[in-house]
Amino acid sequence: RSSRQGADSGDGSPSGAAAETPSSEDFSLSLLDTNLPAEAETELRSFIAKRLTKGALFEGMGNVASVGLSIPEYKVGCYYCRFQQENLLELAALESDINAPEYVVCFLGGSEKEDTFRLELDKYIQSLKINLALEQKNLESYVNPYLRSWFENAICPIQRVVQLFQEKLAFLLHAALSYTPVEVKNADERTEKDISRFLAAASLQGLVQEGTMTSLCIAMTEEQHKSVIIDCSGPQPQLHNAGSNRFCEDWMRAFVNGAEGGNPFLFQQILENFKLKAIQDINNLKRFIRQAEMNHYALFKCYMFLKNCGSGDILLKIVKVEHAEMPEARNVVTVLEEFMRE
């Protein structure tokens, strides 16, 4: 076998592996932890071994695949990720003759919808890497509980926020879309993290230009002088200095209606659709503004679009920041602002 000892760490239903190189067949798999029945664990181990042999696992990058297991007797979605301990990874890089053990974590769910949360699960594994020291004591006190709470901690935060805020979710969506700073008071640690995670997931970060986003954050902070305050001291959160619009209220209803089924994957899909529609509206408005630089009828189309889209207040701020250095477009935005005020 390989000259070093490898192991694997898993849960939710895991199984693991250590490999000299991802594509090498010269490795062994040792089980560290699982809550799968023995037969299913063997099948999962075989699946992971094949992936390792093919070199299909890259360090720190999760994959999602459908796996046939005898218990339960249908295919399940499996998220799996190969990694090394952060400190050992650095050591191995410095001294090439050191073979640091590698691990594979597997999380099993009811379907391949886990792909919806692949990035969240990658972050979850990253946190494990940083805090991992696989002595037996650490394994029992930190690693096992951390792995077993993957679904609750990585998949359910958005669902919990929807259930907590109900119709007040519109204010949260508005704050995320407009980059308004938010302060959370009197909340327990999990609720505060859930709200922060929801705001990050609902914002257009990564979907609009980074410079635009930075300028918008500065503009919103200067303009409002006040953050949105969320007070969680009562059974229902109270919001102060919060704004909303028709667009956010319509999407809030989609979330609240989806809450009856209690499916976290549905909420994630609604959130992605919410951001997609916001980006489409921004792109449409920018196209109309380009046309309006030379065409008065297109200027009227811009105005009607802003009036009817339900989020004219936010879209106008975004395009104002984006077009600040473009004189013709800036003039169009100034005219639109005057019309919207009237």
XYZ file of N, CA and C in Angstrom, residues 121-311:
573
model
N -21.776 23.457 1.315
C -21.134 22.284 1.903
C -19.613 22.366 1.757
N -19.126 22.958 0.661
C -17.682 23.181 0.517
C -17.164 24.061 1.663
N -17.931 25.112 1.986
C -17.533 26.005 3.091
C -17.559 25.249 4.415
N -18.520 24.368 4.543
C -18.663 23.575 5.771
C -17.439 22.685 5.967
N -16.969 22.090 4.883
C -15.772 21.242 4.936
C -14.532 22.089 5.203
N -14.472 23.282 4.617
C -13.336 24.180 4.829
C -13.176 24.491 6.313
N -14.300 24.741 6.976
C -14.258 25.020 8.415
C -13.762 23.803 9.191
N -14.151 22.615 8.751
C -13.688 21.379 9.390
C -12.180 21.231 9.221
N -11.683 21.514 8.021
C -10.244 21.413 7.740
C -9.429 22.261 8.705
N -9.895 23.474 8.917
C -9.149 24.428 9.740
C -9.115 23.972 11.203
N -10.231 23.387 11.664
C -10.341 23.029 13.079
C -9.997 21.571 13.372
N -9.557 20.860 12.347
C -9.415 19.414 12.495
C -8.069 19.022 13.095
N -8.129 18.229 14.127
C -6.944 17.548 14.645
C -7.455 16.172 15.051
N -7.059 15.166 14.300
C -7.764 13.886 14.435
C -7.240 12.991 15.561
N -6.974 13.597 16.720
C -6.765 12.740 17.875
C -8.135 12.219 18.288
N -8.153 11.125 19.007
C -9.418 10.496 19.369
C -10.315 11.447 20.156
N -9.687 12.213 21.063
C -10.467 13.139 21.897
C -11.177 14.180 21.026
N -10.426 14.745 20.079
C -10.994 15.759 19.199
C -12.070 15.161 18.297
N -11.847 13.922 17.878
C -12.803 13.235 17.007
C -14.160 13.111 17.688
N -14.143 12.714 18.952
C -15.404 12.496 19.675
C -16.056 13.800 20.097
N -15.233 14.781 20.505
C -15.816 16.004 21.057
C -16.188 17.034 20.001
N -15.471 17.032 18.856
C -15.720 18.079 17.854
C -16.108 17.530 16.488
N -15.282 16.616 15.949
C -15.461 16.194 14.560
C -16.789 15.466 14.359
N -17.056 14.443 15.179
C -18.296 13.667 14.995
C -19.550 14.531 15.123
N -19.672 15.349 16.210
C -20.872 16.200 16.311
C -20.978 17.186 15.142
N -19.818 17.720 14.703
C -19.823 18.687 13.593
C -20.346 18.026 12.323
N -19.873 16.824 12.053
C -20.305 16.123 10.845
C -21.782 15.760 10.905
N -22.241 15.348 12.078
C -23.629 14.889 12.194
C -24.635 16.037 12.114
N -24.165 17.269 12.304
C -25.099 18.405 12.243
C -25.043 19.117 10.893
N -24.475 18.434 9.865
C -24.289 19.095 8.562
C -25.601 19.600 7.959
N -26.664 18.809 8.046
C -27.925 19.190 7.398
C -28.523 20.413 8.093
N -28.530 20.362 9.409
C -29.088 21.456 10.212
C -28.314 22.759 9.993
N -26.986 22.667 9.920
C -26.148 23.871 9.866
C -25.897 24.401 8.459
N -25.826 23.506 7.468
C -25.474 23.956 6.114
C -26.688 24.092 5.199
N -27.739 23.332 5.457
C -28.875 23.288 4.518
C -30.084 24.092 5.009
N -30.308 24.135 6.328
C -31.576 24.669 6.858
C -31.627 26.158 7.222
N -30.507 26.924 7.235
C -30.604 28.323 7.685
C -31.635 29.168 6.944
N -31.720 29.052 5.623
C -32.664 29.882 4.862
C -34.099 29.552 5.256
N -34.368 28.246 5.415
C -35.703 27.813 5.833
C -36.050 28.395 7.211
N -35.084 28.385 8.134
C -35.347 28.908 9.481
C -35.639 30.406 9.438
N -34.926 31.148 8.585
C -35.155 32.597 8.475
C -36.557 32.872 7.930
N -36.969 32.112 6.915
C -38.319 32.284 6.349
C -39.372 32.034 7.427
N -39.200 30.974 8.199
C -40.182 30.633 9.234
C -40.193 31.666 10.355
N -39.026 32.274 10.639
C -38.945 33.274 11.712
C -39.566 34.606 11.295
N -39.270 35.057 10.075
C -39.692 36.396 9.657
C -41.085 36.432 9.033
N -41.510 35.336 8.413
C -42.816 35.289 7.754
C -42.968 36.497 6.818
N -44.011 37.310 6.987
C -44.275 38.403 6.038
C -43.259 39.546 6.150
N -42.521 39.580 7.269
C -41.492 40.608 7.416
C -40.249 40.278 6.583
N -40.257 39.135 5.937
C -39.127 38.736 5.089
C -38.913 39.735 3.953
N -39.980 40.424 3.537
C -39.869 41.420 2.454
C -38.831 42.482 2.810
N -38.766 42.888 4.097
C -37.802 43.905 4.524
C -36.367 43.370 4.413
N -36.214 42.089 4.712
C -34.888 41.465 4.649
C -34.422 41.356 3.192
N -35.345 40.982 2.297
C -35.025 40.894 0.872
C -34.636 42.270 0.329
N -35.351 43.298 0.761
C -35.078 44.660 0.314
C -33.698 45.110 0.770
N -33.349 44.810 2.029
C -32.039 45.184 2.567
C -30.920 44.471 1.804
N -31.134 43.190 1.486
C -30.109 42.420 0.766
C -29.908 42.957 -0.638
N -31.010 43.292 -1.308
C -30.948 43.744 -2.703
C -30.354 45.142 -2.809
N -30.583 45.969 -1.778
C -30.129 47.363 -1.837
C -28.808 47.582 -1.104
N -28.212 46.488 -0.585
C -26.934 46.576 0.141
C -27.019 47.498 1.352
N -28.176 47.550 1.972
C -28.340 48.347 3.186
C -27.711 47.606 4.360
N -26.881 48.275 5.164
C -26.288 47.591 6.320
C -27.354 47.150 7.318
N -27.148 45.996 7.929
C -28.125 45.418 8.866
C -27.437 45.100 10.190
N -28.079 45.496 11.289
C -27.584 45.144 12.630
C -28.609 44.239 13.299
N -28.124 43.142 13.866
C -29.011 42.209 14.570
C -28.757 42.336 16.062
N -29.830 42.532 16.836
C -29.688 42.695 18.288
C -30.511 41.645 19.030
N -30.018 41.264 20.199
C -30.729 40.348 21.114
C -31.076 39.000 20.474
N -30.218 38.527 19.598
C -30.463 37.222 18.955
C -29.442 36.219 19.465
N -29.822 34.947 19.496
C -28.836 33.923 19.837
C -27.878 33.755 18.651
N -26.774 33.072 18.902
C -25.710 32.980 17.901
C -26.201 32.345 16.601
N -27.010 31.277 16.707
C -27.465 30.599 15.492
C -28.368 31.507 14.649
N -29.299 32.228 15.312
C -30.207 33.118 14.576
C -29.427 34.231 13.879
N -28.433 34.777 14.583
C -27.619 35.842 13.985
C -26.878 35.326 12.750
N -26.319 34.121 12.860
C -25.628 33.527 11.712
C -26.599 33.243 10.572
N -27.797 32.750 10.902
C -28.813 32.450 9.880
C -29.184 33.711 9.099
N -29.410 34.818 9.823
C -29.804 36.084 9.171
C -28.671 36.579 8.268
N -27.439 36.510 8.782
C -26.278 36.937 8.004
C -26.141 36.089 6.742
N -26.332 34.784 6.889
C -26.249 33.862 5.745
C -27.348 34.172 4.729
N -28.570 34.470 5.197
C -29.668 34.778 4.286
C -29.376 36.056 3.504
N -28.900 37.091 4.205
C -28.602 38.373 3.538
C -27.529 38.192 2.467
N -26.506 37.394 2.779
C -25.440 37.144 1.796
C -25.978 36.364 0.604
N -26.833 35.379 0.880
C -27.370 34.539 -0.193
C -28.348 35.309 -1.079
N -29.066 36.294 -0.504
C -30.074 37.040 -1.268
C -29.500 38.253 -1.983
N -28.257 38.630 -1.659
C -27.660 39.797 -2.310
C -27.169 39.405 -3.711
N -26.849 40.409 -4.501
C -26.382 40.151 -5.866
C -24.863 40.079 -5.933
N -24.238 39.809 -4.791
C -22.777 39.705 -4.744
C -22.304 38.640 -5.725
N -21.334 39.002 -6.542
C -20.827 38.067 -7.540
C -21.610 38.100 -8.839
N -22.770 38.761 -8.827
C -23.599 38.829 -10.035
C -23.575 40.213 -10.661
N -23.217 41.232 -9.885
C -22.993 42.563 -10.459
C -21.512 42.882 -10.285
N -21.028 43.865 -11.028
C -19.600 44.196 -10.985
C -19.184 44.538 -9.558
N -17.958 44.103 -9.208
C -17.488 44.299 -7.830
C -17.391 45.781 -7.475
N -16.935 46.581 -8.443
C -16.833 48.020 -8.207
C -18.194 48.641 -7.927
N -19.198 48.186 -8.673
C -20.572 48.670 -8.477
C -21.040 48.353 -7.068
N -20.777 47.111 -6.641
C -21.231 46.663 -5.341
C -20.592 47.489 -4.224
N -19.275 47.729 -4.342
C -18.559 48.510 -3.323
C -19.121 49.929 -3.262
N -19.287 50.544 -4.445
C -19.809 51.923 -4.506
C -21.226 51.988 -3.939
N -22.000 50.958 -4.231
C -23.394 50.919 -3.758
C -23.439 50.801 -2.240
N -22.573 49.968 -1.684
C -22.501 49.814 -0.217
C -22.168 51.153 0.431
N -21.176 51.869 -0.151
C -20.776 53.174 0.387
C -21.930 54.165 0.274
N -22.579 54.179 -0.919
C -23.681 55.108 -1.154
C -24.837 54.856 -0.184
N -25.172 53.581 0.024
C -26.293 53.250 0.907
C -25.968 53.615 2.353
N -24.727 53.382 2.761
C -24.330 53.696 4.138
C -24.388 55.210 4.367
N -23.895 55.984 3.377
C -23.894 57.446 3.517
C -25.310 58.010 3.451
N -26.104 57.435 2.551
C -27.445 57.976 2.315
C -28.354 57.753 3.516
N -28.247 56.578 4.130
C -29.221 56.245 5.160
C -28.805 56.726 6.546
N -27.492 56.798 6.764
C -26.981 57.136 8.092
C -27.458 56.152 9.151
N -28.380 55.307 8.798
C -28.928 54.348 9.759
C -28.948 52.964 9.144
N -28.538 51.993 9.906
C -28.673 50.604 9.464
C -30.092 50.147 9.739
N -30.497 49.068 9.054
C -31.738 48.390 9.425
C -31.450 47.653 10.731
N -32.262 47.891 11.743
C -32.081 47.229 13.040
C -33.093 46.094 13.149
N -32.594 44.886 13.440
C -33.478 43.739 13.670
C -33.367 43.359 15.146
N -34.462 43.516 15.867
C -34.487 43.202 17.299
C -35.186 41.857 17.502
N -34.411 40.885 17.980
C -34.953 39.521 18.138
C -35.292 39.192 19.588
N -35.562 40.210 20.404
C -35.830 39.946 21.820
C -37.201 39.310 22.042
N -38.144 39.522 21.113
C -39.480 38.939 21.262
C -39.646 37.681 20.428
N -40.848 37.090 20.452
C -41.090 35.887 19.643
C -41.015 36.160 18.140
N -41.390 37.386 17.741
C -41.296 37.799 16.335
C -40.284 38.922 16.222
N -39.357 38.882 15.258
C -38.371 39.970 15.137
C -39.038 41.299 14.802
N -38.538 42.367 15.411
C -39.016 43.717 15.122
C -37.955 44.426 14.285
N -38.391 45.093 13.200
C -37.442 45.773 12.317
C -37.636 47.279 12.374
N -36.525 48.011 12.419
C -36.561 49.475 12.445
C -35.725 50.008 11.277
N -36.143 51.143 10.730
C -35.470 51.791 9.571
C -35.512 50.904 8.325
N -36.455 49.972 8.261
C -36.488 49.024 7.133
C -37.355 49.557 6.002
N -36.994 49.192 4.786
C -37.784 49.572 3.614
C -38.242 48.337 2.862
N -39.180 48.531 1.962
C -39.623 47.411 1.122
C -40.151 47.987 -0.194
N -40.489 47.110 -1.121
C -41.139 47.533 -2.363
C -42.004 46.374 -2.873
N -42.700 46.613 -3.944
C -43.652 45.603 -4.440
C -42.940 44.330 -4.881
N -41.763 44.477 -5.483
C -40.977 43.332 -5.950
C -40.653 42.399 -4.781
N -40.144 42.968 -3.690
C -39.770 42.154 -2.521
C -40.997 41.549 -1.845
N -42.107 42.276 -1.844
C -43.329 41.743 -1.235
C -43.877 40.559 -2.034
N -43.791 40.654 -3.354
C -44.249 39.535 -4.203
C -43.397 38.290 -3.950
N -42.080 38.474 -3.859
C -41.204 37.321 -3.635
C -41.331 36.787 -2.217
N -41.605 37.690 -1.255
C -41.851 37.237 0.116
C -43.008 36.242 0.137
N -44.057 36.538 -0.643
C -45.219 35.622 -0.666
C -44.837 34.256 -1.217
N -43.926 34.241 -2.211
C -43.467 32.953 -2.752
C -42.760 32.140 -1.665
N -41.948 32.814 -0.841
C -41.263 32.126 0.258
C -42.251 31.616 1.296
N -43.177 32.491 1.703
C -44.128 32.123 2.760
C -45.028 30.982 2.299
N -45.455 31.012 1.036
C -46.284 29.912 0.504
C -45.488 28.611 0.457
N -44.190 28.712 0.156
C -43.345 27.524 0.101
C -43.082 26.928 1.465
N -43.283 27.740 2.528
C -42.973 27.281 3.891
C -43.879 26.146 4.329
N -45.058 26.033 3.701
C -46.000 24.972 4.093
C -45.398 23.591 3.855
N -44.632 23.453 2.771
C -44.024 22.152 2.469
C -42.791 21.870 3.306
N -42.140 22.940 3.819
C -40.961 22.773 4.654
C -39.787 22.112 3.956
N -39.582 22.422 2.673
C -38.479 21.814 1.919
C -37.368 22.840 1.721
N -36.202 22.659 2.378
C -35.135 23.664 2.268
C -34.627 23.856 0.841
N -34.726 22.807 0.008
C -34.247 22.917 -1.370
C -35.151 23.842 -2.181
N -36.441 23.840 -1.843
C -37.388 24.733 -2.514
C -37.039 26.190 -2.215
N -36.715 26.497 -0.940
C -36.372 27.868 -0.571
C -35.127 28.343 -1.316
N -34.155 27.461 -1.444
C -32.929 27.824 -2.158
C -33.240 28.137 -3.620
N -34.137 27.347 -4.214
C -34.514 27.571 -5.611
C -35.260 28.889 -5.773
N -36.159 29.202 -4.827
C -36.889 30.477 -4.872
C -35.896 31.635 -4.767
N -34.903 31.486 -3.891
C -33.895 32.534 -3.712
C -33.097 32.754 -4.993
N -32.726 31.666 -5.657
C -31.984 31.795 -6.923
C -32.845 32.481 -7.980
N -34.138 32.132 -8.030
C -35.057 32.757 -9.003
C -35.242 34.252 -8.707
N -35.296 34.579 -7.413
C -35.418 35.975 -6.972
C -34.237 36.803 -7.504
N -33.015 36.275 -7.343
C -31.828 36.995 -7.802
C -31.769 37.058 -9.329
N -32.176 35.960 -9.965
C -32.181 35.921 -11.431
C -33.099 36.997 -11.998
N -34.297 37.134 -11.411
C -35.251 38.144 -11.885
C -34.702 39.550 -11.652
N -34.045 39.763 -10.500
C -33.465 41.083 -10.217
C -32.387 41.431 -11.239
N -31.546 40.465 -11.578
C -30.487 40.694 -12.579
C -31.091 40.962 -13.959
N -32.147 40.215 -14.318
C -32.818 40.452 -15.608
C -33.362 41.874 -15.669
N -33.968 42.331 -14.566
C -34.528 43.685 -14.526
C -33.429 44.740 -14.663
N -32.295 44.517 -13.988
C -31.169 45.459 -14.090
C -30.665 45.527 -15.534
N -30.512 44.360 -16.159
C -30.014 44.320 -17.544
C -30.981 44.977 -18.514
N -32.295 44.749 -18.304
C -33.304 45.404 -19.150
C -33.226 46.919 -19.009
N -33.127 47.388 -17.764
C -33.064 48.836 -17.528
C -31.811 49.432 -18.171
N -30.680 48.748 -18.046
C -29.438 49.259 -18.643
C -29.554 49.332 -20.167
N -30.246 48.347 -20.746
C -30.448 48.357 -22.200
C -31.325 49.546 -22.615
N -32.396 49.784 -21.846
C -33.276 50.921 -22.133
C -32.529 52.251 -21.995
N -31.633 52.324 -20.992
C -30.868 53.572 -20.779
C -29.943 53.835 -21.964
N -29.297 52.770 -22.470
C -28.435 52.951 -23.661
C -29.240 53.480 -24.836
N -30.456 52.948 -25.010
C -31.316 53.414 -26.114
C -31.781 54.848 -25.870
N -32.032 55.169 -24.589
C -32.589 56.486 -24.247
C -31.583 57.621 -24.426
N -30.307 57.276 -24.541
C -29.294 58.317 -24.760
C -29.536 59.044 -26.084
N -30.226 58.355 -27.032
C -30.452 58.953 -28.339
C -31.924 58.960 -28.744
N -32.795 58.489 -27.865
C -34.180 58.284 -28.284
C -35.116 58.619 -27.122
N -35.940 59.665 -27.328
C -36.825 60.103 -26.236
C -37.918 59.081 -25.932
N -38.327 58.319 -26.942
C -39.352 57.305 -26.686
C -38.782 56.227 -25.758
N -37.498 55.882 -25.971
C -36.847 54.892 -25.106
C -36.743 55.416 -23.670
N -36.584 56.730 -23.514
C -36.560 57.324 -22.176
C -37.898 57.088 -21.474
N -38.984 57.233 -22.236
C -40.317 56.979 -21.675
C -40.472 55.491 -21.311
N -39.896 54.626 -22.158
C -39.928 53.190 -21.861
C -39.187 52.888 -20.558
N -38.074 53.557 -20.360
C -37.310 53.427 -19.108
C -38.187 53.774 -17.915
N -38.860 54.901 -18.043
C -39.697 55.393 -16.947
C -40.828 54.423 -16.649
N -41.486 53.932 -17.693
C -42.607 52.995 -17.493
C -42.107 51.681 -16.891
N -40.920 51.263 -17.329
C -40.349 50.029 -16.787
C -40.087 50.182 -15.282
N -39.489 51.320 -14.901
C -39.200 51.564 -13.483
C -40.479 51.626 -12.657
N -41.514 52.207 -13.237
C -42.788 52.319 -12.514
C -43.431 50.959 -12.278
N -43.293 50.070 -13.281
C -44.061 48.815 -13.251
C -43.310 47.601 -12.709
N -41.962 47.704 -12.611
C -41.203 46.493 -12.238
C -41.294 46.173 -10.748
N -41.681 47.143 -9.936
C -41.849 46.875 -8.511
C -40.608 47.150 -7.676
N -39.440 47.311 -8.324
C -38.230 47.593 -7.540
C -37.455 48.766 -8.151
